[in-house]
Amino acid sequence: MTSTPKTLGEFIIENQSSFKYTSGELSRLINSIRLAAKVVNHEVNKAGLVDIIGNAGDTNIQGEDQQKLDVYANNKFIQTLTKRNIVCGIASEEEDDFISINSQDTNNQNKYVVLIDPLDGSSNIDVNVSVGTIFSIYRRVTPVGTPVTIEDFLQKGSDQVAAGYVVYGTSTMLVYTTGHGVNGFTLNPAIGTFYLSHPNMTFPENGNIYSVNEGNYIHFPQGVKNYIKYCQEEEGDRPYTSRYIGSLVSDFHRNMIKGGIYFYPQTSKDKNGKLRLLYECNPMAFIAEQANGKASDGKNRIMDIKPTELHERVPFFCGSKNMVEKAETFM
Ligand code: AHM
Ligand code: MG
């Protein structure tokens, strides 16, 4: 008989002592994210019913306005983190500026800020394809008890204390790291509990999947075009297979399990590509490195980039170590 699987709640408590500054604050923060993820999951699962129960902008039977799911997810994560008085600041891909929590209240002794992409890949919702939430956590650099400033958010990825994602897929999973490896938890929707299903997740060093939007091929720099041709060449373990969901969390998740590379390069139209350094690339890079993978902008380590603005974009190459290193040789 197999032993009872560990729940996420149990795992968080058991691992609390491995955090550098143990005060329980980070544990409470991850617990809040877990809670918001469950609420968002419930709503995402109902997305297919939208034609029956109403569209964004409509009013539902209870007289409440229906929200688009990305707006809903944004509000839900912000509300959960704000109401539970667990962080001192939040920045979201959905908001123009960062939010300072209780900035007038010097009793706010919270040390952490959260950066979040509440519903990534949201164009996939209408067609019943997986989407995700990405989060990134830092210790503030300004003094505790004062309002947060932009400096608290513009930290290098290497300063992250935790990062993770939720994938709302065929099953819902929460995967996160606090710098001690990567663990994945699967939601049992019947009882609303996440169980440790994927302990110590690691990228295979090599893989045979490449994930890129090849519709942009004509706009890619020559190095990227050459690398794509390399992936398609018949030699050794190549050609690789092409898999692109268009939902970063899902593409990353598959590649981590099977071995592969995801890339969203610069194009002649967007010199920094599409993905956001703070909300998408840094957290995924932290998870990738903790899982023996690698993340680069084509030349430099993602987590070494000093951000200059909240919504900064960056070219992104991420996945199995040897594949990312090979791709870099083409850039
Ligand atoms: P979003 O934050 O607007 O959802 O955009 C991010 C998403 C990623 O999840 C995905 O990998 C990429 O955009 C897909 O972009 P494209 O449709 O250009 O290939
Ligand atoms: Mg996004």
Short mmCIF file of C-alpha atoms and ligand atoms in Angstrom, two decimals:
data_model
loop_
_atom_site.label_atom_id
_atom_site.label_comp_id
_atom_site.label_asym_id
_atom_site.label_seq_id
_atom_site.Cartn_x
_atom_site.Cartn_y
_atom_site.Cartn_z
CA MET A 1 0.00 0.00 0.00
CA THR A 2 1.30 3.50 -0.80
CA SER A 3 1.64 5.99 2.04
CA THR A 4 -0.77 8.93 2.35
CA PRO A 5 0.38 11.73 0.05
CA LYS A 6 1.52 14.93 1.69
CA THR A 7 -0.71 17.96 1.29
CA LEU A 8 0.65 21.35 0.28
CA GLY A 9 -0.34 22.69 3.70
CA GLU A 10 1.70 20.00 5.45
CA PHE A 11 4.63 20.54 3.10
CA ILE A 12 4.69 24.29 3.75
CA ILE A 13 4.75 23.80 7.52
CA GLU A 14 7.42 21.08 7.35
CA ASN A 15 9.70 23.19 5.17
CA GLN A 16 9.26 26.48 6.97
CA SER A 17 12.49 26.08 8.92
CA SER A 18 14.53 25.86 5.71
CA PHE A 19 13.74 29.51 4.87
CA LYS A 20 16.50 31.96 5.53
CA TYR A 21 14.43 34.27 7.70
CA THR A 22 11.88 32.14 9.49
CA SER A 23 8.98 34.11 10.78
CA GLY A 24 6.18 32.18 9.11
CA GLU A 25 5.45 35.17 6.90
CA LEU A 26 6.56 33.51 3.67
CA SER A 27 4.60 30.38 4.58
CA ARG A 28 1.46 32.45 5.12
CA LEU A 29 2.07 34.17 1.82
CA ILE A 30 2.32 30.90 -0.10
CA ASN A 31 -0.78 29.71 1.71
CA SER A 32 -2.67 32.77 0.49
CA ILE A 33 -1.55 32.14 -3.07
CA ARG A 34 -2.76 28.56 -2.72
CA LEU A 35 -6.15 29.84 -1.59
CA ALA A 36 -6.53 32.38 -4.40
CA ALA A 37 -5.42 29.74 -6.91
CA LYS A 38 -8.24 27.46 -5.81
CA VAL A 39 -10.81 30.21 -6.23
CA VAL A 40 -9.47 31.16 -9.66
CA ASN A 41 -9.36 27.49 -10.64
CA HIS A 42 -13.03 27.16 -9.81
CA GLU A 43 -13.84 30.11 -12.06
CA VAL A 44 -11.55 28.99 -14.92
CA ASN A 45 -13.29 25.61 -14.90
CA LYS A 46 -16.61 27.32 -15.48
CA ALA A 47 -15.28 29.30 -18.47
CA GLY A 48 -17.01 27.04 -20.99
CA LEU A 49 -20.34 27.93 -19.46
CA VAL A 50 -19.87 31.57 -20.33
CA ASP A 51 -22.38 31.46 -23.19
CA ILE A 52 -24.95 30.09 -20.81
CA ILE A 53 -24.29 32.17 -17.75
CA GLY A 54 -23.17 35.36 -19.45
CA ASN A 55 -20.22 37.18 -20.96
CA ALA A 56 -17.89 39.77 -19.54
CA GLY A 57 -19.81 43.00 -19.19
CA ASP A 58 -23.12 41.17 -18.66
CA THR A 59 -24.93 41.02 -15.37
CA ASN A 60 -25.46 37.61 -13.82
CA ILE A 61 -28.53 36.28 -12.06
CA GLN A 62 -27.36 37.64 -8.72
CA GLY A 63 -27.14 41.09 -10.30
CA GLU A 64 -23.33 41.09 -10.18
CA ASP A 65 -21.28 42.23 -13.15
CA GLN A 66 -19.50 39.39 -14.95
CA GLN A 67 -15.79 39.96 -15.23
CA LYS A 68 -13.38 38.73 -17.82
CA LEU A 69 -11.38 35.93 -16.29
CA ASP A 70 -8.07 37.74 -16.39
CA VAL A 71 -9.61 40.69 -14.57
CA TYR A 72 -11.28 38.30 -12.14
CA ALA A 73 -8.00 36.50 -11.43
CA ASN A 74 -6.18 39.79 -10.97
CA ASN A 75 -8.76 41.03 -8.47
CA LYS A 76 -8.86 37.74 -6.64
CA PHE A 77 -5.11 37.51 -6.09
CA ILE A 78 -4.84 41.16 -5.09
CA GLN A 79 -7.81 40.92 -2.72
CA THR A 80 -6.54 37.75 -1.08
CA LEU A 81 -3.07 39.15 -0.51
CA THR A 82 -4.31 42.56 0.58
CA LYS A 83 -7.11 41.52 2.91
CA ARG A 84 -4.96 39.01 4.74
CA ASN A 85 -2.38 41.73 5.33
CA ILE A 86 0.42 39.49 4.24
CA VAL A 87 2.55 41.60 1.89
CA CYS A 88 3.58 45.24 1.74
CA GLY A 89 3.28 45.61 -2.02
CA ILE A 90 1.99 43.95 -5.19
CA ALA A 91 2.81 44.49 -8.84
CA SER A 92 0.65 42.82 -11.46
CA GLU A 93 0.90 42.45 -15.21
CA GLU A 94 -2.69 43.69 -15.26
CA GLU A 95 -1.96 46.95 -13.40
CA ASP A 96 -0.11 49.99 -14.72
CA ASP A 97 1.60 50.71 -11.43
CA PHE A 98 2.52 48.80 -8.29
CA ILE A 99 0.18 48.75 -5.29
CA SER A 100 1.44 49.84 -1.89
CA ILE A 101 -0.49 48.11 0.86
CA ASN A 102 -1.40 50.03 3.98
CA SER A 103 1.08 52.67 2.97
CA GLN A 104 -0.28 54.97 5.66
CA ASP A 105 -0.10 52.29 8.32
CA THR A 106 3.30 52.08 9.94
CA ASN A 107 2.09 48.92 11.65
CA ASN A 108 2.46 47.11 8.37
CA GLN A 109 5.59 45.18 9.24
CA ASN A 110 5.35 42.90 6.21
CA LYS A 111 8.62 42.23 4.45
CA TYR A 112 7.58 40.74 1.14
CA VAL A 113 6.40 42.06 -2.19
CA VAL A 114 4.67 39.89 -4.79
CA LEU A 115 4.78 40.26 -8.55
CA ILE A 116 2.13 38.37 -10.42
CA ASP A 117 0.81 37.51 -13.84
CA PRO A 118 -2.68 36.50 -12.67
CA LEU A 119 -3.82 34.71 -15.83
CA ASP A 120 -1.13 34.10 -18.38
CA GLY A 121 -2.06 32.91 -21.85
CA SER A 122 -5.59 34.19 -21.35
CA SER A 123 -6.33 34.17 -25.08
CA ASN A 124 -6.53 30.38 -24.65
CA ILE A 125 -9.51 30.52 -22.30
CA ASP A 126 -12.16 30.85 -24.97
CA VAL A 127 -10.98 27.65 -26.62
CA ASN A 128 -10.64 25.47 -23.53
CA VAL A 129 -6.84 25.37 -23.54
CA SER A 130 -4.71 25.52 -20.40
CA VAL A 131 -3.78 28.85 -18.85
CA GLY A 132 -1.71 29.68 -15.80
CA THR A 133 -0.82 32.04 -12.98
CA ILE A 134 2.80 33.04 -12.41
CA PHE A 135 4.12 34.60 -9.19
CA SER A 136 7.39 35.91 -7.88
CA ILE A 137 8.27 36.95 -4.32
CA TYR A 138 11.03 39.28 -3.07
CA ARG A 139 12.01 40.75 0.27
CA ARG A 140 11.57 44.49 0.17
CA VAL A 141 14.79 46.52 0.07
CA THR A 142 13.35 49.70 1.64
CA PRO A 143 12.78 49.87 5.40
CA VAL A 144 9.93 47.85 6.91
CA GLY A 145 7.04 50.03 8.04
CA THR A 146 7.45 52.61 5.25
CA PRO A 147 5.49 52.67 1.97
CA VAL A 148 7.05 50.46 -0.71
CA THR A 149 8.82 52.14 -3.61
CA ILE A 150 9.64 51.08 -7.15
CA GLU A 151 13.05 49.86 -5.90
CA ASP A 152 11.32 47.07 -4.00
CA PHE A 153 10.04 45.69 -7.31
CA LEU A 154 12.96 46.37 -9.64
CA GLN A 155 15.20 43.71 -8.14
CA LYS A 156 17.23 41.19 -10.08
CA GLY A 157 15.65 37.76 -10.53
CA SER A 158 18.53 36.31 -8.51
CA ASP A 159 17.10 38.12 -5.46
CA GLN A 160 13.81 36.20 -5.58
CA VAL A 161 12.98 34.28 -2.41
CA ALA A 162 10.24 32.23 -4.01
CA ALA A 163 8.50 31.79 -7.35
CA GLY A 164 5.92 29.51 -8.78
CA TYR A 165 3.09 28.92 -11.16
CA VAL A 166 -0.33 27.37 -11.24
CA VAL A 167 -1.33 25.51 -14.37
CA TYR A 168 -5.07 25.18 -14.90
CA GLY A 169 -4.83 22.14 -17.12
CA THR A 170 -6.35 18.70 -17.42
CA SER A 171 -5.63 18.77 -13.73
CA THR A 172 -4.67 21.86 -11.78
CA MET A 173 -1.15 22.00 -10.40
CA LEU A 174 0.77 24.41 -8.25
CA VAL A 175 4.53 24.26 -8.77
CA TYR A 176 6.89 26.39 -6.72
CA THR A 177 10.37 26.89 -5.37
CA THR A 178 11.79 28.70 -2.38
CA GLY A 179 15.34 28.07 -3.59
CA HIS A 180 15.46 24.49 -2.35
CA GLY A 181 14.40 22.63 -5.48
CA VAL A 182 11.04 22.56 -7.22
CA ASN A 183 7.97 20.71 -6.04
CA GLY A 184 4.65 20.19 -7.78
CA PHE A 185 1.25 19.72 -6.15
CA THR A 186 -1.89 18.47 -7.86
CA LEU A 187 -5.33 19.67 -6.84
CA ASN A 188 -7.92 17.13 -5.89
CA PRO A 189 -10.94 19.20 -6.94
CA ALA A 190 -13.39 17.02 -5.03
CA ILE A 191 -12.00 18.15 -1.68
CA GLY A 192 -10.06 21.26 -2.71
CA THR A 193 -6.69 19.98 -1.49
CA PHE A 194 -3.33 20.13 -3.26
CA TYR A 195 -1.22 16.99 -2.85
CA LEU A 196 2.51 16.63 -3.41
CA SER A 197 2.48 14.71 -6.69
CA HIS A 198 5.80 15.79 -8.26
CA PRO A 199 8.56 16.05 -5.63
CA ASN A 200 11.94 17.44 -6.71
CA MET A 201 11.05 18.23 -10.31
CA THR A 202 13.99 18.53 -12.71
CA PHE A 203 14.43 19.24 -16.39
CA PRO A 204 16.13 16.43 -18.29
CA GLU A 205 19.52 17.87 -19.38
CA ASN A 206 18.64 17.18 -22.99
CA GLY A 207 15.30 17.08 -24.71
CA ASN A 208 13.73 16.80 -28.11
CA ILE A 209 10.96 19.41 -27.97
CA TYR A 210 11.23 22.98 -29.22
CA SER A 211 8.46 25.45 -28.47
CA VAL A 212 8.29 28.70 -30.39
CA ASN A 213 5.70 30.63 -32.38
CA GLU A 214 7.04 29.85 -35.83
CA GLY A 215 4.49 32.20 -37.36
CA ASN A 216 6.96 34.91 -36.40
CA TYR A 217 9.79 33.19 -38.32
CA ILE A 218 10.16 35.87 -40.96
CA HIS A 219 10.67 38.49 -38.22
CA PHE A 220 13.26 36.53 -36.22
CA PRO A 221 16.96 37.45 -36.26
CA GLN A 222 19.14 35.20 -38.43
CA GLY A 223 20.55 33.38 -35.36
CA VAL A 224 17.09 32.29 -34.27
CA LYS A 225 16.20 31.20 -37.82
CA ASN A 226 19.40 29.14 -37.94
CA TYR A 227 18.63 27.55 -34.58
CA ILE A 228 15.14 26.56 -35.74
CA LYS A 229 16.68 24.98 -38.84
CA TYR A 230 19.12 23.15 -36.53
CA CYS A 231 16.16 21.77 -34.55
CA GLN A 232 14.64 20.50 -37.78
CA GLU A 233 17.78 18.93 -39.24
CA GLU A 234 18.07 15.18 -39.53
CA GLU A 235 21.13 14.34 -37.44
CA GLY A 236 21.76 12.47 -34.19
CA ASP A 237 18.66 12.88 -31.99
CA ARG A 238 17.21 15.46 -34.37
CA PRO A 239 14.86 16.52 -35.85
CA TYR A 240 13.21 17.64 -32.63
CA THR A 241 9.47 17.71 -32.32
CA SER A 242 7.65 21.05 -32.29
CA ARG A 243 5.07 21.73 -29.56
CA TYR A 244 3.63 25.19 -28.93
CA ILE A 245 0.54 25.78 -26.84
CA GLY A 246 0.95 29.54 -26.67
CA SER A 247 0.53 29.40 -22.92
CA LEU A 248 3.94 29.84 -21.31
CA VAL A 249 3.12 27.97 -18.12
CA SER A 250 1.85 24.93 -20.01
CA ASP A 251 4.69 24.90 -22.53
CA PHE A 252 7.22 25.25 -19.69
CA HIS A 253 5.53 22.57 -17.59
CA ARG A 254 5.55 20.04 -20.42
CA ASN A 255 9.15 20.80 -21.29
CA MET A 256 10.26 20.43 -17.67
CA ILE A 257 8.70 16.99 -17.50
CA LYS A 258 9.69 15.76 -20.95
CA GLY A 259 12.79 17.79 -21.81
CA GLY A 260 12.64 20.73 -24.19
CA ILE A 261 13.27 24.38 -24.89
CA TYR A 262 10.78 27.26 -25.00
CA PHE A 263 11.80 30.49 -26.69
CA TYR A 264 10.17 33.82 -27.39
CA PRO A 265 12.89 35.80 -29.16
CA GLN A 266 13.15 39.39 -30.25
CA THR A 267 11.57 40.12 -33.64
CA SER A 268 12.01 42.86 -36.20
CA LYS A 269 8.81 44.34 -34.75
CA ASP A 270 9.55 43.89 -31.03
CA LYS A 271 13.21 44.20 -30.20
CA ASN A 272 12.70 42.68 -26.74
CA GLY A 273 10.16 40.04 -27.71
CA LYS A 274 6.86 39.82 -25.89
CA LEU A 275 7.37 38.35 -22.46
CA ARG A 276 7.73 40.46 -19.33
CA LEU A 277 10.90 40.17 -17.33
CA LEU A 278 9.31 40.66 -13.90
CA TYR A 279 6.03 38.77 -14.20
CA GLU A 280 6.94 35.94 -16.56
CA CYS A 281 10.65 35.46 -17.26
CA ASN A 282 12.22 35.90 -13.82
CA PRO A 283 9.89 33.53 -11.97
CA MET A 284 10.12 30.91 -14.71
CA ALA A 285 13.91 31.35 -14.78
CA PHE A 286 14.13 30.80 -11.02
CA ILE A 287 12.05 27.63 -11.28
CA ALA A 288 14.08 26.47 -14.29
CA GLU A 289 17.42 26.93 -12.54
CA GLN A 290 16.14 25.26 -9.39
CA ALA A 291 15.11 22.35 -11.61
CA ASN A 292 18.56 22.05 -13.23
CA GLY A 293 17.40 23.92 -16.31
CA LYS A 294 18.54 27.23 -17.70
CA ALA A 295 17.05 30.59 -18.72
CA SER A 296 18.72 33.17 -20.89
CA ASP A 297 17.94 36.16 -23.08
CA GLY A 298 20.01 34.48 -25.77
CA LYS A 299 23.29 35.71 -24.33
CA ASN A 300 22.95 36.47 -20.63
CA ARG A 301 21.38 34.80 -17.63
CA ILE A 302 17.85 36.15 -17.19
CA MET A 303 18.18 36.45 -13.41
CA ASP A 304 21.26 38.71 -13.72
CA ILE A 305 19.37 41.43 -15.59
CA LYS A 306 18.81 44.58 -13.53
CA PRO A 307 15.25 45.67 -14.34
CA THR A 308 14.67 49.32 -15.14
CA GLU A 309 10.88 49.36 -15.41
CA LEU A 310 7.94 47.30 -14.18
CA HIS A 311 6.65 46.14 -17.54
CA GLU A 312 10.01 45.60 -19.21
CA ARG A 313 10.15 42.87 -21.87
CA VAL A 314 13.02 40.57 -22.67
CA PRO A 315 13.83 37.82 -25.20
CA PHE A 316 13.47 34.49 -23.44
CA PHE A 317 15.11 31.08 -23.98
CA CYS A 318 14.32 28.58 -21.26
CA GLY A 319 14.39 24.86 -20.64
CA SER A 320 16.74 21.89 -20.64
CA LYS A 321 20.26 23.12 -19.93
CA ASN A 322 22.05 21.65 -22.94
CA MET A 323 19.36 22.83 -25.32
CA VAL A 324 19.47 26.43 -24.04
CA GLU A 325 23.27 26.41 -24.20
CA LYS A 326 23.13 25.14 -27.77
CA ALA A 327 20.61 27.82 -28.74
CA GLU A 328 22.89 30.49 -27.25
CA THR A 329 25.70 29.46 -29.61
CA PHE A 330 23.49 30.56 -32.51
CA MET A 331 22.67 34.03 -31.14
P1 AHM B 1 -0.14 37.24 -22.08
O1 AHM B 1 0.55 37.62 -20.79
O2 AHM B 1 -0.75 38.41 -22.77
O3 AHM B 1 -1.10 36.10 -21.88
O4 AHM B 1 1.01 36.77 -23.07
C1 AHM B 1 1.92 35.79 -22.68
C2 AHM B 1 1.71 34.58 -23.51
C3 AHM B 1 2.52 33.40 -23.10
O5 AHM B 1 1.85 32.58 -22.18
C4 AHM B 1 2.70 32.67 -24.39
O6 AHM B 1 3.81 31.82 -24.39
C5 AHM B 1 2.83 33.78 -25.38
O7 AHM B 1 2.14 34.88 -24.82
C6 AHM B 1 2.20 33.46 -26.69
O8 AHM B 1 2.34 34.55 -27.53
P2 AHM B 1 2.09 34.41 -29.09
O9 AHM B 1 0.63 34.26 -29.27
O10 AHM B 1 2.63 35.68 -29.66
O11 AHM B 1 2.86 33.21 -29.58
MG MG B 2 1.38 36.99 -19.30
#
